[in-house]
PDB file of C-alpha atoms in Angstrom:
ATOM      1  CA  UNK R 256     -79.625  10.790  18.978  1.00  0.00           C
ATOM      2  CA  UNK R 257     -80.768   7.995  16.652  1.00  0.00           C
ATOM      3  CA  UNK R 258     -78.889   9.665  13.782  1.00  0.00           C
ATOM      4  CA  UNK R 259     -75.593   9.789  15.660  1.00  0.00           C
ATOM      5  CA  UNK R 260     -76.082   6.262  16.990  1.00  0.00           C
ATOM      6  CA  UNK R 261     -76.637   4.875  13.500  1.00  0.00           C
ATOM      7  CA  UNK R 262     -73.687   6.852  12.186  1.00  0.00           C
ATOM      8  CA  UNK R 263     -71.510   5.482  14.973  1.00  0.00           C
ATOM      9  CA  UNK R 264     -72.555   1.940  14.142  1.00  0.00           C
ATOM     10  CA  UNK R 265     -71.793   2.663  10.502  1.00  0.00           C
ATOM     11  CA  UNK R 266     -68.261   3.736  11.412  1.00  0.00           C
ATOM     12  CA  UNK R 267     -67.776   0.587  13.500  1.00  0.00           C
ATOM     13  CA  UNK R 268     -68.981  -1.586  10.611  1.00  0.00           C
ATOM     14  CA  UNK R 269     -66.698   0.270   8.209  1.00  0.00           C
ATOM     15  CA  UNK R 270     -63.654  -0.292  10.398  1.00  0.00           C
ATOM     16  CA  UNK R 271     -64.534  -3.958  10.936  1.00  0.00           C
ATOM     17  CA  UNK R 272     -64.812  -4.375   7.186  1.00  0.00           C
ATOM     18  CA  UNK R 273     -61.441  -2.666   6.694  1.00  0.00           C
ATOM     19  CA  UNK R 274     -59.858  -4.991   9.252  1.00  0.00           C
ATOM     20  CA  UNK R 275     -61.351  -8.039   7.529  1.00  0.00           C
ATOM     21  CA  UNK R 276     -60.005  -6.846   4.175  1.00  0.00           C
ATOM     22  CA  UNK R 277     -56.571  -6.340   5.721  1.00  0.00           C
ATOM     23  CA  UNK R 278     -56.505  -9.842   7.197  1.00  0.00           C
ATOM     24  CA  UNK R 279     -57.605 -11.343   3.877  1.00  0.00           C
ATOM     25  CA  UNK R 280     -54.921  -9.404   1.995  1.00  0.00           C
ATOM     26  CA  UNK R 281     -52.208 -10.553   4.376  1.00  0.00           C
ATOM     27  CA  UNK R 282     -53.363 -14.160   3.979  1.00  0.00           C
ATOM     28  CA  UNK R 283     -53.416 -13.786   0.181  1.00  0.00           C
ATOM     29  CA  UNK R 284     -49.927 -12.284   0.213  1.00  0.00           C
ATOM     30  CA  UNK R 285     -48.604 -15.205   2.234  1.00  0.00           C
ATOM     31  CA  UNK R 286     -50.248 -17.672  -0.137  1.00  0.00           C
ATOM     32  CA  UNK R 287     -48.457 -16.039  -3.066  1.00  0.00           C
ATOM     33  CA  UNK R 288     -45.133 -16.035  -1.228  1.00  0.00           C
ATOM     34  CA  UNK R 289     -45.545 -19.733  -0.468  1.00  0.00           C
ATOM     35  CA  UNK R 290     -46.589 -20.504  -4.040  1.00  0.00           C
ATOM     36  CA  UNK R 291     -49.998 -21.710  -2.873  1.00  0.00           C
ATOM     37  CA  UNK R 292     -52.305 -19.187  -4.503  1.00  0.00           C
ATOM     38  CA  UNK R 293     -54.345 -20.587  -7.373  1.00  0.00           C
ATOM     39  CA  UNK R 294     -56.170 -18.338  -9.797  1.00  0.00           C
ATOM     40  CA  UNK R 295     -59.759 -19.218 -10.715  1.00  0.00           C
ATOM     41  CA  UNK R 296     -59.645 -17.958 -14.266  1.00  0.00           C
ATOM     42  CA  UNK R 297     -62.666 -17.271 -16.439  1.00  0.00           C
ATOM     43  CA  UNK R 298     -63.476 -15.099 -19.440  1.00  0.00           C
ATOM     44  CA  UNK R 299     -64.624 -11.708 -18.135  1.00  0.00           C
ATOM     45  CA  UNK R 300     -65.509  -8.293 -19.521  1.00  0.00           C
ATOM     46  CA  UNK R 301     -62.781  -5.967 -18.250  1.00  0.00           C
ATOM     47  CA  UNK R 302     -64.902  -2.852 -18.860  1.00  0.00           C
ATOM     48  CA  UNK R 303     -67.772  -4.244 -16.827  1.00  0.00           C
ATOM     49  CA  UNK R 304     -65.437  -5.029 -13.935  1.00  0.00           C
ATOM     50  CA  UNK R 305     -63.804  -1.592 -13.957  1.00  0.00           C
ATOM     51  CA  UNK R 306     -67.026   0.403 -14.127  1.00  0.00           C
ATOM     52  CA  UNK R 307     -68.452  -1.475 -11.128  1.00  0.00           C
ATOM     53  CA  UNK R 308     -66.060   0.536  -8.952  1.00  0.00           C
ATOM     54  CA  UNK R 309     -67.692   3.794  -9.976  1.00  0.00           C
ATOM     55  CA  UNK R 310     -70.641   2.959  -7.751  1.00  0.00           C
ATOM     56  CA  UNK R 311     -68.491   1.443  -4.992  1.00  0.00           C
ATOM     57  CA  UNK R 312     -66.473   4.638  -4.505  1.00  0.00           C
ATOM     58  CA  UNK R 313     -69.243   7.129  -5.234  1.00  0.00           C
ATOM     59  CA  UNK R 314     -70.019   7.873  -1.576  1.00  0.00           C
ATOM     60  CA  UNK R 315     -66.335   8.313  -0.760  1.00  0.00           C
ATOM     61  CA  UNK R 316     -65.910  10.761  -3.626  1.00  0.00           C
ATOM     62  CA  UNK R 317     -68.939  12.749  -2.461  1.00  0.00           C
ATOM     63  CA  UNK R 318     -67.847  12.799   1.180  1.00  0.00           C
ATOM     64  CA  UNK R 319     -64.369  14.015   0.252  1.00  0.00           C
ATOM     65  CA  UNK R 320     -65.508  16.315  -2.562  1.00  0.00           C
ATOM     66  CA  UNK R 321     -63.233  14.582  -5.067  1.00  0.00           C
ATOM     67  CA  UNK R 322     -64.223  14.439  -8.726  1.00  0.00           C
ATOM     68  CA  UNK R 323     -64.337  10.751  -9.731  1.00  0.00           C
ATOM     69  CA  UNK R 324     -64.738  10.114 -13.469  1.00  0.00           C
ATOM     70  CA  UNK R 325     -64.491   7.148 -15.813  1.00  0.00           C
ATOM     71  CA  UNK R 326     -63.626   6.804 -19.497  1.00  0.00           C
ATOM     72  CA  UNK R 327     -64.199   3.399 -21.087  1.00  0.00           C
ATOM     73  CA  UNK R 328     -64.626   2.220 -24.691  1.00  0.00           C
ATOM     74  CA  UNK R 329     -68.061   1.172 -25.881  1.00  0.00           C
ATOM     75  CA  UNK R 330     -66.924  -2.262 -27.022  1.00  0.00           C
ATOM     76  CA  UNK R 331     -66.354  -5.023 -24.485  1.00  0.00           C
ATOM     77  CA  UNK R 332     -62.780  -5.960 -23.600  1.00  0.00           C
ATOM     78  CA  UNK R 333     -62.584  -9.671 -22.917  1.00  0.00           C
ATOM     79  CA  UNK R 334     -59.760 -11.123 -20.821  1.00  0.00           C
ATOM     80  CA  UNK R 335     -58.963 -14.374 -19.059  1.00  0.00           C
ATOM     81  CA  UNK R 336     -58.586 -13.506 -15.397  1.00  0.00           C
ATOM     82  CA  UNK R 337     -59.519 -14.299 -11.822  1.00  0.00           C
ATOM     83  CA  UNK R 338     -62.308 -11.770 -11.322  1.00  0.00           C
ATOM     84  CA  UNK R 339     -62.134 -11.756  -7.520  1.00  0.00           C
ATOM     85  CA  UNK R 340     -58.357 -11.293  -7.401  1.00  0.00           C
ATOM     86  CA  UNK R 341     -58.346  -8.680 -10.151  1.00  0.00           C
ATOM     87  CA  UNK R 342     -61.006  -6.773  -8.204  1.00  0.00           C
ATOM     88  CA  UNK R 343     -58.530  -6.555  -5.319  1.00  0.00           C
ATOM     89  CA  UNK R 344     -56.002  -4.912  -7.641  1.00  0.00           C
ATOM     90  CA  UNK R 345     -58.429  -2.318  -9.004  1.00  0.00           C
ATOM     91  CA  UNK R 346     -59.841  -1.541  -5.560  1.00  0.00           C
ATOM     92  CA  UNK R 347     -56.367  -1.041  -4.107  1.00  0.00           C
ATOM     93  CA  UNK R 348     -55.247   1.260  -6.919  1.00  0.00           C
ATOM     94  CA  UNK R 349     -58.346   3.452  -6.651  1.00  0.00           C
ATOM     95  CA  UNK R 350     -58.178   3.449  -2.841  1.00  0.00           C
ATOM     96  CA  UNK R 351     -54.583   4.605  -3.057  1.00  0.00           C
ATOM     97  CA  UNK R 352     -55.605   7.501  -5.303  1.00  0.00           C
ATOM     98  CA  UNK R 353     -58.197   8.626  -2.757  1.00  0.00           C
ATOM     99  CA  UNK R 354     -55.610   8.495   0.043  1.00  0.00           C
ATOM    100  CA  UNK R 355     -53.414  11.076  -1.641  1.00  0.00           C
ATOM    101  CA  UNK R 356     -55.972  13.311  -3.333  1.00  0.00           C
ATOM    102  CA  UNK R 357     -57.147  16.296  -1.265  1.00  0.00           C
ATOM    103  CA  UNK R 358     -60.652  17.732  -1.190  1.00  0.00           C
ATOM    104  CA  UNK R 359     -61.393  19.501  -4.459  1.00  0.00           C
ATOM    105  CA  UNK R 360     -59.059  17.205  -6.376  1.00  0.00           C
ATOM    106  CA  UNK R 361     -59.838  14.717  -9.106  1.00  0.00           C
ATOM    107  CA  UNK R 362     -59.370  11.045  -9.934  1.00  0.00           C
ATOM    108  CA  UNK R 363     -59.798   9.857 -13.514  1.00  0.00           C
ATOM    109  CA  UNK R 364     -60.082   6.165 -14.428  1.00  0.00           C
ATOM    110  CA  UNK R 365     -59.448   5.096 -18.027  1.00  0.00           C
ATOM    111  CA  UNK R 366     -59.648   1.619 -19.556  1.00  0.00           C
ATOM    112  CA  UNK R 367     -58.869   0.627 -23.117  1.00  0.00           C
ATOM    113  CA  UNK R 368     -56.719  -1.366 -25.507  1.00  0.00           C
ATOM    114  CA  UNK R 369     -53.124  -0.842 -26.560  1.00  0.00           C
ATOM    115  CA  UNK R 370     -52.535  -0.076 -30.245  1.00  0.00           C
ATOM    116  CA  UNK R 371     -51.534  -3.655 -31.054  1.00  0.00           C
ATOM    117  CA  UNK R 372     -54.659  -4.977 -29.321  1.00  0.00           C
ATOM    118  CA  UNK R 373     -52.655  -7.512 -27.340  1.00  0.00           C
ATOM    119  CA  UNK R 374     -53.130  -5.777 -24.006  1.00  0.00           C
ATOM    120  CA  UNK R 375     -55.869  -3.963 -22.198  1.00  0.00           C
ATOM    121  CA  UNK R 376     -54.935  -1.255 -19.749  1.00  0.00           C
ATOM    122  CA  UNK R 377     -56.254   0.405 -16.653  1.00  0.00           C
ATOM    123  CA  UNK R 378     -55.045   3.928 -15.950  1.00  0.00           C
ATOM    124  CA  UNK R 379     -55.903   5.624 -12.648  1.00  0.00           C
ATOM    125  CA  UNK R 380     -54.750   9.233 -12.577  1.00  0.00           C
ATOM    126  CA  UNK R 381     -55.065  11.728  -9.725  1.00  0.00           C
ATOM    127  CA  UNK R 382     -53.927  15.310  -9.241  1.00  0.00           C
ATOM    128  CA  UNK R 383     -52.859  14.776  -5.657  1.00  0.00           C
ATOM    129  CA  UNK R 384     -49.502  15.306  -4.017  1.00  0.00           C
ATOM    130  CA  UNK R 385     -47.577  12.912  -6.255  1.00  0.00           C
ATOM    131  CA  UNK R 386     -44.748  10.504  -5.457  1.00  0.00           C
ATOM    132  CA  UNK R 387     -41.023  11.357  -5.476  1.00  0.00           C
ATOM    133  CA  UNK R 388     -39.258   9.757  -8.438  1.00  0.00           C
ATOM    134  CA  UNK R 389     -37.018   7.687  -6.156  1.00  0.00           C
ATOM    135  CA  UNK R 390     -40.072   6.223  -4.419  1.00  0.00           C
ATOM    136  CA  UNK R 391     -42.056   5.065  -7.465  1.00  0.00           C
ATOM    137  CA  UNK R 392     -40.916   1.440  -7.237  1.00  0.00           C
ATOM    138  CA  UNK R 393     -40.954   1.354  -3.446  1.00  0.00           C
ATOM    139  CA  UNK R 394     -44.733   1.811  -3.302  1.00  0.00           C
ATOM    140  CA  UNK R 395     -45.067  -1.808  -4.455  1.00  0.00           C
ATOM    141  CA  UNK R 396     -42.891  -3.120  -1.655  1.00  0.00           C
ATOM    142  CA  UNK R 397     -44.488  -4.738   1.357  1.00  0.00           C
ATOM    143  CA  UNK R 398     -45.155  -2.422   4.314  1.00  0.00           C
ATOM    144  CA  UNK R 399     -44.170   0.673   2.362  1.00  0.00           C
ATOM    145  CA  UNK R 400     -46.418   3.564   3.411  1.00  0.00           C
ATOM    146  CA  UNK R 401     -46.905   7.001   1.991  1.00  0.00           C
ATOM    147  CA  UNK R 402     -45.880   9.765   4.338  1.00  0.00           C
ATOM    148  CA  UNK R 403     -48.173  12.350   2.786  1.00  0.00           C
ATOM    149  CA  UNK R 404     -51.632  10.813   3.028  1.00  0.00           C
ATOM    150  CA  UNK R 405     -54.264  13.427   3.844  1.00  0.00           C
ATOM    151  CA  UNK R 406     -54.624  12.310   7.459  1.00  0.00           C
ATOM    152  CA  UNK R 407     -54.035   9.340   9.725  1.00  0.00           C
ATOM    153  CA  UNK R 408     -57.435   7.843   8.889  1.00  0.00           C
ATOM    154  CA  UNK R 409     -56.250   7.244   5.333  1.00  0.00           C
ATOM    155  CA  UNK R 410     -52.837   5.873   6.215  1.00  0.00           C
ATOM    156  CA  UNK R 411     -52.403   2.498   4.557  1.00  0.00           C
ATOM    157  CA  UNK R 412     -50.872  -0.651   5.932  1.00  0.00           C
ATOM    158  CA  UNK R 413     -48.349  -0.972   3.129  1.00  0.00           C
ATOM    159  CA  UNK R 414     -49.653  -4.324   1.878  1.00  0.00           C
ATOM    160  CA  UNK R 415     -52.314  -3.408  -0.691  1.00  0.00           C
ATOM    161  CA  UNK R 416     -50.091  -2.318  -3.588  1.00  0.00           C
ATOM    162  CA  UNK R 417     -47.557  -5.075  -2.870  1.00  0.00           C
ATOM    163  CA  UNK R 418     -50.334  -7.656  -3.076  1.00  0.00           C
ATOM    164  CA  UNK R 419     -51.689  -5.988  -6.225  1.00  0.00           C
ATOM    165  CA  UNK R 420     -48.316  -6.303  -7.946  1.00  0.00           C
ATOM    166  CA  UNK R 421     -48.089  -9.991  -7.063  1.00  0.00           C
ATOM    167  CA  UNK R 422     -51.606 -10.653  -8.380  1.00  0.00           C
ATOM    168  CA  UNK R 423     -50.842  -8.827 -11.632  1.00  0.00           C
ATOM    169  CA  UNK R 424     -47.646 -10.858 -11.965  1.00  0.00           C
ATOM    170  CA  UNK R 425     -49.675 -14.074 -11.595  1.00  0.00           C
ATOM    171  CA  UNK R 426     -51.773 -12.833 -14.532  1.00  0.00           C
ATOM    172  CA  UNK R 427     -48.542 -12.254 -16.530  1.00  0.00           C
ATOM    173  CA  UNK R 428     -49.307  -8.546 -16.543  1.00  0.00           C
ATOM    174  CA  UNK R 429     -47.455  -5.397 -15.585  1.00  0.00           C
ATOM    175  CA  UNK R 430     -48.239  -2.652 -13.080  1.00  0.00           C
ATOM    176  CA  UNK R 431     -46.278   0.553 -12.582  1.00  0.00           C
ATOM    177  CA  UNK R 432     -46.566   4.021 -11.077  1.00  0.00           C
ATOM    178  CA  UNK R 433     -45.668   7.357 -12.625  1.00  0.00           C
ATOM    179  CA  UNK R 434     -45.588  10.842 -11.159  1.00  0.00           C
ATOM    180  CA  UNK R 435     -44.841  13.393 -13.893  1.00  0.00           C
ATOM    181  CA  UNK R 436     -42.773  16.180 -12.372  1.00  0.00           C
ATOM    182  CA  UNK R 437     -44.011  15.059  -8.958  1.00  0.00           C
ATOM    183  CA  UNK R 438     -47.477  16.418  -9.685  1.00  0.00           C
ATOM    184  CA  UNK R 439     -50.186  13.836  -9.214  1.00  0.00           C
ATOM    185  CA  UNK R 440     -49.824  10.096  -9.622  1.00  0.00           C
ATOM    186  CA  UNK R 441     -50.696   7.681 -12.409  1.00  0.00           C
ATOM    187  CA  UNK R 442     -51.033   3.929 -11.884  1.00  0.00           C
ATOM    188  CA  UNK R 443     -51.032   1.836 -15.039  1.00  0.00           C
ATOM    189  CA  UNK R 444     -51.903  -1.851 -15.217  1.00  0.00           C
ATOM    190  CA  UNK R 445     -51.460  -3.902 -18.406  1.00  0.00           C
ATOM    191  CA  UNK R 446     -53.070  -7.314 -18.960  1.00  0.00           C
ATOM    192  CA  UNK R 447     -53.278  -9.643 -21.943  1.00  0.00           C
ATOM    193  CA  UNK R 448     -56.553  -9.647 -23.852  1.00  0.00           C
ATOM    194  CA  UNK R 449     -58.287 -12.960 -24.432  1.00  0.00           C
ATOM    195  CA  UNK R 450     -57.200 -13.091 -28.095  1.00  0.00           C
ATOM    196  CA  UNK R 451     -53.556 -12.531 -27.180  1.00  0.00           C
ATOM    197  CA  UNK R 452     -53.761 -15.114 -24.397  1.00  0.00           C
ATOM    198  CA  UNK R 453     -55.294 -17.660 -26.792  1.00  0.00           C
ATOM    199  CA  UNK R 454     -52.458 -17.063 -29.261  1.00  0.00           C
ATOM    200  CA  UNK R 455     -49.935 -17.815 -26.525  1.00  0.00           C
ATOM    201  CA  UNK R 456     -51.420 -21.230 -25.819  1.00  0.00           C
TER     202      UNK R 456
END
């Protein structure tokens, strides 16, 4: 009885936390729309930020039997960014991958530098159901929801990826989705490295 009671409380806490995150994302989205969001920029290690999500999503990957792997370079990648806001972007992209990846599937997260060294990239690739080619840009529109999430529990609110795109835009970066032959989905985010940003000043 104690086990089920504690599990029930855990589910309640989880849903309360999800609701709080939703409210915060809606408020952030409105701030951006009204031109009132201000980034608190500092020099951060992009690799360190990305790898922190390996632990955050570990339980979810185990519960859903989804392989969750990371590939990052050994050397630090330094960027000027708002760490808190950029965390929202990474969390939303990875969460989206889990929504559309069935049990037994895989999600692979890769970070690195472009050949010219001016940008760092985050690549989140899953082997889930994919996205129709005519829907690839729509996923970044507000209140757009995937129709093929694994079940109703994972259905999104349609604000996370829209907010992510706006935050990336504020960082003068680029985010896009790809679905090669409709098999699996790849989200790619490009941001300026600190050296490139310094050169632009």
